Coordinates of C-alpha atoms in Angstrom, one line a residue:
Chain A
X1 CA -20.4 62.3 -102.3
X2 CA -23.2 62.6 -104.9
X3 CA -24.1 66.1 -105.7
X4 CA -27.0 67.5 -103.7
X5 CA -27.3 64.4 -101.6
X6 CA -25.8 64.6 -98.1
X7 CA -25.3 61.4 -96.0
X8 CA -25.5 62.6 -92.4
X9 CA -23.7 59.7 -90.9
X10 CA -20.9 59.6 -93.4
X11 CA -18.9 61.9 -91.1
X12 CA -18.5 59.0 -88.6
X13 CA -16.9 56.6 -91.1
X14 CA -13.6 55.3 -90.1
X15 CA -10.9 55.2 -92.8
X16 CA -7.4 53.8 -92.4
X17 CA -4.8 56.4 -93.2
X18 CA -1.3 56.3 -94.7
X19 CA -1.6 52.7 -95.9
X20 CA -1.7 51.3 -92.4
X21 CA -4.8 49.2 -93.2
X22 CA -3.1 45.9 -92.3
X23 CA -1.2 46.9 -89.2
X24 CA -2.1 44.4 -86.5
X25 CA -1.0 43.3 -83.1
X26 CA -1.6 39.6 -82.1
X27 CA -4.0 39.3 -84.9
X28 CA -6.0 42.4 -84.0
X29 CA -6.2 45.2 -86.5
X30 CA -4.7 48.4 -85.2
X31 CA -4.8 50.5 -88.4
X32 CA -4.0 54.1 -87.8
X33 CA -7.4 55.6 -88.8
X34 CA -8.8 59.1 -89.0
X35 CA -10.3 58.4 -85.5
X36 CA -6.8 57.6 -84.2
X37 CA -5.4 60.7 -85.9
X38 CA -7.9 62.9 -84.2
X39 CA -7.3 61.2 -80.8
X40 CA -3.6 61.8 -81.3
X41 CA -4.3 65.5 -82.3
X42 CA -6.4 65.8 -79.1
X43 CA -3.6 64.4 -77.0
X44 CA -1.0 66.6 -78.6
X45 CA -3.1 69.8 -78.3
X46 CA -4.0 68.9 -74.7
X47 CA -0.3 68.3 -73.8
X48 CA 0.7 71.6 -75.5
X49 CA -2.1 73.4 -73.7
X50 CA -1.2 72.1 -70.2
X51 CA 2.5 72.4 -70.8
X52 CA 2.1 76.0 -71.7
X53 CA 0.4 76.6 -68.4
X54 CA 2.8 74.7 -66.2
X55 CA 5.2 77.7 -66.1
X56 CA 5.0 77.8 -62.2
X57 CA 4.9 81.6 -62.2
X58 CA 3.6 83.0 -58.9
X59 CA 1.8 85.7 -60.8
X60 CA 0.2 83.8 -63.6
X61 CA -0.2 84.9 -67.2
X62 CA -3.3 84.4 -69.3
X63 CA -2.3 80.9 -70.4
X64 CA -1.4 79.8 -67.0
X65 CA -4.6 81.2 -65.6
X66 CA -6.6 79.2 -68.2
X67 CA -4.9 76.0 -67.3
X68 CA -5.1 76.7 -63.5
X69 CA -8.8 77.5 -64.1
X70 CA -9.4 74.0 -65.5
X71 CA -7.3 72.2 -62.8
X72 CA -9.1 74.3 -60.1
X73 CA -12.5 73.4 -61.6
X74 CA -11.7 69.6 -61.6
X75 CA -10.2 69.9 -58.1
X76 CA -13.4 71.6 -56.8
X77 CA -15.4 68.9 -58.5
X78 CA -13.5 66.2 -56.6
X79 CA -13.5 68.2 -53.4
X80 CA -17.3 68.7 -53.4
X81 CA -18.1 65.1 -54.4
X82 CA -15.5 63.0 -52.6
X83 CA -13.9 65.4 -50.1
X84 CA -10.2 65.6 -49.2
X85 CA -9.6 62.0 -50.2
X86 CA -10.6 63.0 -53.8
X87 CA -7.3 64.7 -54.5
X88 CA -5.5 61.5 -55.5
X89 CA -8.0 61.0 -58.3
X90 CA -7.2 64.4 -59.8
X91 CA -4.7 63.1 -62.4
X92 CA -7.2 60.6 -63.8
X93 CA -10.3 62.9 -63.6
X94 CA -8.4 65.8 -65.1
X95 CA -7.0 63.8 -67.9
X96 CA -10.5 62.3 -68.6
X97 CA -12.3 65.6 -68.5
X98 CA -9.8 67.5 -70.6
X99 CA -9.4 64.6 -73.1
X100 CA -13.2 64.4 -73.7
X101 CA -13.6 68.2 -73.8
X102 CA -10.8 68.7 -76.3
X103 CA -12.0 65.7 -78.4
X104 CA -15.5 67.2 -78.4
X105 CA -14.3 70.7 -79.3
X106 CA -11.8 69.7 -81.9
X107 CA -14.5 67.7 -83.7
X108 CA -16.6 70.8 -83.9
X109 CA -13.9 72.9 -85.6
X110 CA -15.1 74.2 -89.0
X111 CA -12.0 72.7 -90.7
X112 CA -14.2 71.7 -93.7
X113 CA -13.8 75.3 -94.9
X114 CA -10.2 74.5 -95.7
X115 CA -10.9 71.1 -97.1
X116 CA -10.1 69.0 -94.0
X117 CA -12.6 66.7 -92.3
X118 CA -12.7 66.9 -88.5
X119 CA -13.6 63.7 -86.8
X120 CA -15.2 63.5 -83.3
X121 CA -13.7 60.4 -81.6
X122 CA -16.2 60.7 -78.8
X123 CA -19.0 60.1 -81.3
X124 CA -18.0 56.4 -81.4
X125 CA -19.3 54.2 -78.6
X126 CA -16.2 52.1 -78.9
X127 CA -14.2 55.1 -77.6
X128 CA -16.7 56.4 -75.0
X129 CA -17.3 52.8 -73.9
X130 CA -13.6 52.2 -73.2
X131 CA -13.5 55.4 -71.2
X132 CA -16.6 54.4 -69.3
X133 CA -15.3 50.9 -68.6
X134 CA -12.0 52.4 -67.4
X135 CA -13.9 54.7 -64.9
X136 CA -16.1 51.8 -63.8
X137 CA -13.0 49.5 -63.4
X138 CA -11.4 52.1 -61.2
X139 CA -14.6 52.4 -59.1
X140 CA -14.6 48.6 -58.6
X141 CA -10.9 48.4 -57.9
X142 CA -11.1 51.2 -55.3
X143 CA -14.3 49.8 -53.8
X144 CA -13.1 46.3 -53.3
X145 CA -9.5 47.3 -52.3
X146 CA -10.9 49.7 -49.7
X147 CA -13.9 47.9 -48.3
X148 CA -13.4 44.2 -49.4
X149 CA -16.6 42.3 -49.7
X150 CA -18.2 44.9 -47.5
X151 CA -18.5 46.9 -50.8
X152 CA -21.6 44.9 -51.6
X153 CA -23.4 46.8 -48.8
X154 CA -23.5 49.6 -51.4
X155 CA -26.5 47.7 -52.8
X156 CA -28.4 47.7 -49.6
X157 CA -29.3 51.4 -48.8
X158 CA -29.4 52.5 -45.2
X159 CA -32.6 51.6 -43.2
X160 CA -33.8 49.0 -45.7
X161 CA -36.3 46.7 -43.9
X162 CA -34.9 43.1 -43.8
X163 CA -37.7 41.6 -45.9
X164 CA -37.1 44.2 -48.6
X165 CA -33.4 43.3 -49.0
X166 CA -33.9 40.4 -51.5
X167 CA -35.8 42.8 -53.8
X168 CA -33.8 45.9 -53.2
X169 CA -30.4 44.2 -53.7
X170 CA -30.9 43.0 -57.3
X171 CA -32.4 46.4 -58.3
X172 CA -29.5 48.3 -56.8
X173 CA -27.1 45.8 -58.4
X174 CA -28.6 46.2 -61.8
X175 CA -28.6 50.0 -61.5
X176 CA -25.0 49.8 -60.5
X177 CA -24.1 47.5 -63.4
X178 CA -25.9 49.8 -65.9
X179 CA -23.6 52.7 -65.0
X180 CA -20.8 52.1 -67.5
X181 CA -23.3 51.7 -70.3
X182 CA -25.2 54.9 -69.4
X183 CA -21.9 56.7 -68.9
X184 CA -20.5 55.7 -72.3
X185 CA -23.8 55.9 -74.3
X186 CA -24.7 59.4 -73.0
X187 CA -21.6 60.9 -74.4
X188 CA -21.7 59.0 -77.6
X189 CA -25.4 59.8 -78.2
X190 CA -25.0 63.5 -77.4
X191 CA -22.0 63.9 -79.7
X192 CA -23.5 61.9 -82.6
X193 CA -26.9 63.6 -82.3
X194 CA -25.5 67.0 -82.5
X195 CA -23.3 66.3 -85.5
X196 CA -26.1 64.5 -87.4
X197 CA -28.4 67.4 -86.7
X198 CA -25.8 69.9 -88.1
X199 CA -25.2 67.7 -91.1
X200 CA -29.0 67.3 -91.8
X201 CA -29.5 71.0 -91.6
X202 CA -26.5 71.8 -93.8
X203 CA -28.0 69.3 -96.3
X204 CA -31.2 71.4 -96.2
X205 CA -29.2 74.5 -96.9
X206 CA -27.4 72.9 -99.9
X207 CA -30.4 71.3 -101.5
X208 CA -32.6 74.3 -100.8
X209 CA -30.2 76.7 -102.3
X210 CA -29.7 74.5 -105.4
X211 CA -33.5 74.1 -105.9
X212 CA -34.2 77.8 -106.5
X213 CA -35.0 81.1 -104.8
X214 CA -38.3 79.9 -103.3
X215 CA -36.8 76.9 -101.4
X216 CA -33.8 79.1 -100.5
X217 CA -36.2 81.5 -98.7
X218 CA -38.4 79.0 -97.0
X219 CA -35.9 76.2 -96.3
X220 CA -32.3 77.0 -96.7
X221 CA -32.2 80.4 -95.0
X222 CA -34.1 79.3 -91.9
X223 CA -32.0 76.2 -91.7
X224 CA -28.8 78.2 -91.9
X225 CA -30.0 80.5 -89.1
X226 CA -30.9 77.5 -87.0
X227 CA -27.5 76.0 -87.6
X228 CA -25.8 79.1 -86.2
X229 CA -27.8 78.7 -83.0
X230 CA -27.2 74.9 -82.9
X231 CA -23.5 75.4 -83.4
X232 CA -23.4 77.5 -80.2
X233 CA -25.5 74.9 -78.5
X234 CA -23.1 72.2 -79.6
X235 CA -20.2 74.1 -78.1
X236 CA -22.2 74.1 -74.8
X237 CA -23.0 70.4 -75.2
X238 CA -19.3 69.6 -75.8
X239 CA -18.5 71.2 -72.4
X240 CA -21.5 69.8 -70.6
X241 CA -20.9 66.2 -71.7
X242 CA -17.3 66.3 -70.7
X243 CA -18.4 67.8 -67.3
X244 CA -21.1 65.2 -66.9
X245 CA -18.7 62.3 -67.6
X246 CA -16.2 63.6 -65.1
X247 CA -18.9 64.5 -62.6
X248 CA -20.5 61.0 -62.7
X249 CA -17.1 59.4 -62.4
X250 CA -16.6 61.5 -59.3
X251 CA -20.0 60.5 -57.9
X252 CA -19.3 56.8 -58.5
X253 CA -15.8 57.1 -57.0
X254 CA -17.5 58.7 -54.0
X255 CA -19.6 55.5 -53.6
X256 CA -16.4 53.4 -53.6
X257 CA -14.4 55.8 -51.4
X258 CA -17.0 56.6 -48.8
X259 CA -19.6 53.8 -49.1
X260 CA -22.5 55.7 -47.6
Chain B
X1 CA -24.4 54.0 -88.9
X2 CA -20.7 53.5 -89.2
X3 CA -20.3 53.0 -85.5
X4 CA -22.2 49.7 -85.8
X5 CA -21.5 48.9 -89.4
X6 CA -17.7 49.1 -89.0
X7 CA -17.7 47.8 -85.4
X8 CA -16.2 44.4 -86.2
X9 CA -13.4 45.7 -88.4
X10 CA -12.4 48.8 -86.4
X11 CA -13.1 48.1 -82.7
X12 CA -9.5 46.8 -82.0
X13 CA -7.9 49.8 -83.7
X14 CA -10.2 52.2 -81.9
X15 CA -9.5 50.7 -78.5
X16 CA -5.8 50.4 -79.2
X17 CA -5.3 54.0 -80.3
X18 CA -7.6 55.4 -77.6
X19 CA -5.5 53.6 -74.9
X20 CA -2.3 54.9 -76.5
X21 CA -3.6 58.5 -76.7
X22 CA -5.4 58.5 -73.4
X23 CA -2.4 56.8 -71.8
X24 CA -0.1 59.4 -73.2
X25 CA -2.4 62.2 -71.9
X26 CA -2.7 60.5 -68.5
X27 CA 1.0 60.0 -68.0
X28 CA 2.3 63.2 -69.6
X29 CA -0.5 65.6 -68.5
X30 CA -2.1 63.9 -65.5
X31 CA 1.1 62.6 -63.8
X32 CA 3.7 64.9 -65.3
X33 CA 2.4 68.4 -65.8
X34 CA -0.6 68.5 -63.5
X35 CA 1.4 68.2 -60.2
X36 CA 3.4 71.2 -61.4
X37 CA 0.3 73.3 -61.9
X38 CA -1.4 72.2 -58.7
X39 CA 1.7 72.7 -56.7
X40 CA 2.1 76.2 -58.1
X41 CA -1.6 77.0 -57.2
X42 CA -1.1 75.5 -53.7
X43 CA 2.1 77.5 -53.2
X44 CA 0.3 80.7 -54.3
X45 CA -2.6 80.0 -52.1
X46 CA -0.3 79.4 -49.2
X47 CA 1.6 82.6 -49.9
X48 CA -1.6 84.6 -50.1
X49 CA -2.8 83.0 -46.8
X50 CA 0.5 83.9 -45.2
X51 CA 0.4 87.4 -46.5
X52 CA -3.1 87.8 -45.3
X53 CA -2.1 86.5 -41.8
X54 CA 0.8 88.9 -41.7
X55 CA -1.4 91.8 -42.7
X56 CA -3.9 90.7 -40.1
X57 CA -1.1 90.7 -37.4
X58 CA 0.1 94.1 -38.6
X59 CA -3.4 95.4 -38.3
X60 CA -3.8 94.0 -34.8
X61 CA -0.5 95.6 -33.8
X62 CA -1.6 98.9 -35.3
X63 CA -4.8 98.7 -33.4
X64 CA -3.0 98.0 -30.1
X65 CA -0.7 100.9 -30.9
X66 CA -3.6 103.2 -31.5
X67 CA -5.3 102.0 -28.3
X68 CA -2.1 102.8 -26.3
X69 CA -1.9 106.2 -28.0
X70 CA -5.5 106.8 -27.1
X71 CA -4.9 106.0 -23.4
X72 CA -1.8 108.2 -23.4
X73 CA -3.6 111.0 -25.0
X74 CA -6.5 110.8 -22.6
X75 CA -4.1 110.8 -19.7
X76 CA -2.2 113.8 -21.1
X77 CA -5.5 115.6 -21.7
X78 CA -6.6 114.9 -18.1
X79 CA -3.3 116.3 -16.9
X80 CA -3.6 119.4 -19.0
X81 CA -7.2 119.9 -17.7
X82 CA -6.0 119.5 -14.1
X83 CA -3.2 122.1 -14.8
X84 CA -5.7 124.5 -16.4
X85 CA -8.1 124.1 -13.4
X86 CA -5.2 124.7 -11.0
X87 CA -4.1 127.8 -12.8
X88 CA -7.7 129.1 -12.9
X89 CA -8.0 128.5 -9.2
X90 CA -4.7 130.2 -8.5
X91 CA -5.6 133.2 -10.6
X92 CA -9.0 133.5 -8.9
X93 CA -7.4 133.3 -5.5
X94 CA -4.8 136.0 -6.3
X95 CA -7.4 138.2 -7.9
X96 CA -9.5 137.8 -4.7
X97 CA -6.5 138.7 -2.5
X98 CA -5.7 141.7 -4.7
X99 CA -9.3 142.9 -4.6
X100 CA -9.4 142.4 -0.8
X101 CA -6.2 144.4 -0.4
X102 CA -7.4 147.2 -2.7
X103 CA -10.8 147.2 -0.8
X104 CA -9.0 147.5 2.5
X105 CA -6.9 150.4 1.2
X106 CA -9.9 152.1 -0.1
X107 CA -11.7 151.6 3.2
X108 CA -8.7 153.0 5.0
X109 CA -8.5 156.0 2.8
X110 CA -12.3 156.5 3.2
X111 CA -12.0 156.3 7.0
X112 CA -9.1 158.7 7.0
X113 CA -10.9 161.1 4.8
X114 CA -14.0 160.9 6.9
X115 CA -12.0 161.5 10.0
X116 CA -10.4 164.5 8.3
X117 CA -13.8 165.8 7.3
X118 CA -15.1 165.3 10.9
X119 CA -12.1 167.1 12.3
X120 CA -12.4 169.9 9.8
X121 CA -16.1 170.2 10.6
X122 CA -15.4 170.3 14.4
X123 CA -12.6 172.8 13.8
X124 CA -15.0 174.9 11.7
X125 CA -17.7 174.7 14.3
X126 CA -15.2 175.8 17.0
X127 CA -14.1 178.7 14.8
X128 CA -17.7 179.7 14.2
X129 CA -18.3 179.5 17.9
X130 CA -15.3 181.7 18.7
X131 CA -16.2 184.1 15.9
X132 CA -19.8 184.2 17.1
X133 CA -18.7 184.8 20.7
X134 CA -16.4 187.6 19.6
X135 CA -19.2 189.0 17.4
X136 CA -21.6 188.8 20.3
X137 CA -19.1 190.5 22.7
X138 CA -18.6 193.2 20.1
X139 CA -22.4 193.6 19.4
X140 CA -23.1 193.8 23.1
X141 CA -20.3 196.3 23.7
X142 CA -21.5 198.5 20.9
X143 CA -25.2 198.3 21.6
X144 CA -25.3 198.2 25.4
X145 CA -21.9 199.5 26.2
X146 CA -21.4 196.6 28.5
X147 CA -18.2 194.7 28.4
X148 CA -19.1 191.1 28.5
X149 CA -16.4 188.7 29.6
X150 CA -15.4 186.2 26.9
X151 CA -16.5 183.2 29.0
X152 CA -20.1 184.6 29.3
X153 CA -20.3 185.3 25.6
X154 CA -19.0 181.9 24.7
X155 CA -21.5 180.2 27.0
X156 CA -24.4 182.3 25.5
X157 CA -23.3 181.4 21.9
X158 CA -23.0 177.8 22.9
X159 CA -26.5 177.8 24.3
X160 CA -27.9 179.4 21.2
X161 CA -26.0 177.0 18.9
X162 CA -27.2 174.1 21.0
X163 CA -30.9 175.1 20.8
X164 CA -30.5 175.6 17.1

């Protein structure tokens, strides 16, 4: 990167690694990129984390308590949104929540201090979009498998007057169809915005410090203090966005499971 | 923005590796490890619930025991009270009897003493009469030179004594 000039979106660039540029399956490029690497790291860290807590001790240690805290949290989420029938979605919702949470948090690691470049897979709408479409597909599959064509009554709220149905139905249908987009875009936007903000502020710190004592005092130092606060905020956002994604999936699953 | 600029060249790789990684997570964590964790939690919850139920039962048993003990204690206390009251009554009765006996004895002694005093007084009076009669006989004999028969003297003394 050119000295003193920071490109805030360069961090999202995807680069093929290990000369896998031309890997492909059925003509589609499947190069192992930095994004794939960080998703793999996320998966490995997550597996190690949960495996460490699956010790089945009756009196749990710290690690087991941490893992059981997460499973209990997701279990409660399903219980309160879907009810007893929600237990069967626990494997999917737990995987989803933990994968997003770990991907978000790993992308925030200050690894640049040791020369590595962390990559936030969830800052790409290709990734969040696939997760959203997956959740939406499960909602559709459960809804139609459980209620058949009766599932379309989801688009006609209770007590709608008959003449209003032709108007209400398309509105509800559109709001339903928008769900996967809002689900995927929300996560992508939150992650990307946070990382861009941190990058822009760090650019201020670098340029301000390089430009002299005056700009250091009025621009670099305040920006640096602000970055500290925003880093804490980003940690919060990483958790909240994973929670929101899992929560909304639960809410949508509830529509399919219980159909008002 | 690389997300859009690189979309055409990277979307297939992104989707492929996401499905690989997320699939790995889902099958290993979601289906493999998660049931172990949740079954452990459920087992622990059940054990705690059982222990709580056992403790509750033990507490109920202890309560019942205490209640029974209270009843027994109350009964025994009542018995003891009755015993004490009985003893008190008996003691009072025997005291009363002893007092009555002592009182009777005292009365008897008093009556006997009074009788003795009365007799002594009567005897003394008789003696005084006899002495007075003799003295009167003597006085009369000396003064008047008359020998008064004892009966007359006695009658005269009696009359004086009676008139005071």
